[in-house]
Every structure is written in structure tokens, then in C-alpha cells.
């Protein structure tokens, strides 16, 4: 049930947070989706959790 005229946010999962996956996750996040990202590389996940991009020349 939606209360106080709040919009329900859809959940999106992105598997693989490389150049395409990270960009896709960012687009979903910027459009008010709850985004859950997964990557095999723990360093990639740690960097993204700090709000930084591990992709060179990508914001």
C-alpha cells in the first residue's frame, strides 16, 4: 500500500559493474530505482560503495 502519495520504487539488480553495468546502474539510480549491484571483483564493489567510479574517464 502506498501512503502519503509516495511512489513505490522498483528494485533493479545489475550483475557485473564494468563499463556498461556501472553506467546502467547509475542511470537506474538517477531515475529513482533501488539499485543492487553485484560484481565478482571485491575491489570494484568497495570503490563503488565509496561513491567512486573505477572506470577510467567515467564520472
XYZ file of N, CA and C in Angstrom:
177
model
N 0.838 -1.171 0.000
C 0.000 0.000 0.000
C 0.887 1.240 0.000
N 0.558 2.181 -0.847
C 1.295 3.434 -0.921
C 0.561 4.465 -0.066
N 1.297 5.086 0.853
C 0.695 6.092 1.718
C 1.339 7.445 1.480
N 0.660 8.486 1.868
C 1.169 9.851 1.744
C 1.605 10.175 0.323
N 0.931 9.614 -0.646
C 1.187 9.848 -2.058
C 2.648 9.610 -2.439
N 3.293 8.663 -1.787
C 4.671 8.299 -2.127
C 4.635 7.283 -3.254
N 5.575 7.424 -4.161
C 5.666 6.444 -5.230
C 6.448 5.236 -4.749
N 5.964 4.071 -5.100
C 6.709 2.851 -4.794
C 7.891 2.771 -5.747
N 9.058 2.472 -5.239
C 10.249 2.378 -6.069
C 10.487 0.933 -6.470
N 10.781 0.745 -7.737
C 11.073 -0.593 -8.230
C 12.510 -0.956 -7.861
N 12.742 -2.233 -7.668
C 14.079 -2.743 -7.397
C 14.691 -3.260 -8.687
N 15.971 -2.948 -8.891
C 16.691 -3.397 -10.076
C 18.017 -3.995 -9.619
N 18.382 -5.130 -10.199
C 19.681 -5.740 -9.926
C 20.528 -5.678 -11.189
N 21.779 -5.273 -11.028
C 22.722 -5.241 -12.146
C 23.876 -6.166 -11.787
N 24.081 -7.176 -12.610
C 25.134 -8.151 -12.386
C 26.293 -7.790 -13.303
N 27.436 -7.482 -12.711
C 28.601 -7.055 -13.474
C 28.635 -5.543 -13.533
N 29.596 -4.943 -12.847
C 29.663 -3.488 -12.740
C 30.862 -2.930 -13.486
N 31.033 -3.395 -14.706
C 32.074 -2.866 -15.578
C 31.570 -1.605 -16.271
N 32.138 -1.296 -17.416
C 31.816 -0.061 -18.128
C 30.323 0.041 -18.452
N 29.719 -1.018 -18.894
C 28.293 -0.984 -19.246
C 27.416 -1.150 -18.011
N 27.720 -2.119 -17.170
C 26.893 -2.384 -15.995
C 26.845 -1.222 -15.017
N 27.981 -0.586 -14.777
C 28.018 0.546 -13.850
C 27.228 1.723 -14.404
N 27.367 1.982 -15.697
C 26.602 3.057 -16.322
C 25.109 2.770 -16.249
N 24.724 1.541 -16.530
C 23.318 1.147 -16.458
C 22.778 1.316 -15.042
N 23.547 0.893 -14.049
C 23.128 1.034 -12.651
C 22.958 2.510 -12.282
N 23.857 3.359 -12.756
C 23.776 4.790 -12.461
C 22.538 5.418 -13.088
N 22.203 5.010 -14.297
C 21.004 5.545 -14.961
C 19.758 5.146 -14.183
N 19.671 3.898 -13.771
C 18.532 3.464 -12.967
C 18.471 4.246 -11.653
N 19.606 4.392 -10.976
C 19.648 5.103 -9.697
C 19.214 6.558 -9.857
N 19.631 7.189 -10.942
C 19.247 8.583 -11.197
C 17.767 8.743 -11.526
N 17.114 7.623 -11.817
C 15.680 7.651 -12.110
C 14.862 7.031 -10.982
N 15.409 7.117 -9.782
C 14.713 6.746 -8.540
C 14.403 5.272 -8.375
N 15.225 4.406 -8.972
C 15.099 2.984 -8.718
C 16.019 2.606 -7.563
N 15.649 1.584 -6.809
C 16.549 0.992 -5.821
C 17.434 0.025 -6.590
N 18.734 0.290 -6.616
C 19.650 -0.500 -7.434
C 20.543 -1.354 -6.541
N 20.628 -2.623 -6.884
C 21.516 -3.564 -6.215
C 22.509 -4.045 -7.258
N 23.787 -3.757 -7.036
C 24.816 -4.152 -7.987
C 25.666 -5.278 -7.436
N 26.151 -6.106 -8.344
C 26.990 -7.230 -7.958
C 28.146 -7.350 -8.944
N 29.320 -7.660 -8.412
C 30.481 -7.882 -9.261
C 31.378 -8.902 -8.580
N 32.105 -9.661 -9.362
C 32.988 -10.686 -8.825
C 34.217 -10.074 -8.156
N 34.584 -8.857 -8.562
C 35.771 -8.189 -8.046
C 35.400 -7.368 -6.801
N 35.899 -7.785 -5.652
C 35.578 -7.100 -4.388
C 36.095 -5.668 -4.358
N 37.204 -5.391 -5.039
C 37.734 -4.028 -5.090
C 36.791 -3.099 -5.856
N 36.185 -3.616 -6.910
C 35.209 -2.833 -7.674
C 34.030 -2.476 -6.781
N 33.519 -3.440 -6.065
C 32.379 -3.211 -5.172
C 32.742 -2.193 -4.091
N 33.923 -2.326 -3.511
C 34.354 -1.393 -2.462
C 34.455 0.031 -2.998
N 35.005 0.182 -4.191
C 35.145 1.511 -4.797
C 33.783 2.139 -5.060
N 32.867 1.365 -5.600
C 31.520 1.873 -5.892
C 30.794 2.227 -4.600
N 30.963 1.423 -3.566
C 30.331 1.727 -2.277
C 30.857 3.014 -1.658
N 32.036 3.458 -2.090
C 32.594 4.734 -1.642
C 32.107 5.894 -2.503
N 31.275 5.592 -3.505
C 30.748 6.624 -4.381
C 31.699 7.036 -5.483
N 32.664 6.176 -5.787
C 33.657 6.477 -6.815
C 33.525 5.490 -7.964
N 33.947 5.921 -9.140
C 33.945 5.051 -10.302
C 35.336 4.457 -10.498
N 35.391 3.185 -10.789
C 36.663 2.520 -11.080
C 36.967 2.528 -12.574
N 36.059 3.049 -13.371
C 36.222 3.106 -14.803
C 36.952 4.403 -15.178
N 38.064 4.283 -15.885
C 38.842 5.456 -16.279
C 38.038 6.307 -17.253
N 38.063 7.609 -17.046
C 37.365 8.597 -17.869
C 35.848 8.502 -17.791
N 35.327 7.946 -16.723
C 33.881 7.908 -16.478
C 33.620 8.545 -15.121
N 32.630 9.425 -15.042
C 32.314 10.064 -13.743
C 31.725 9.093 -12.741
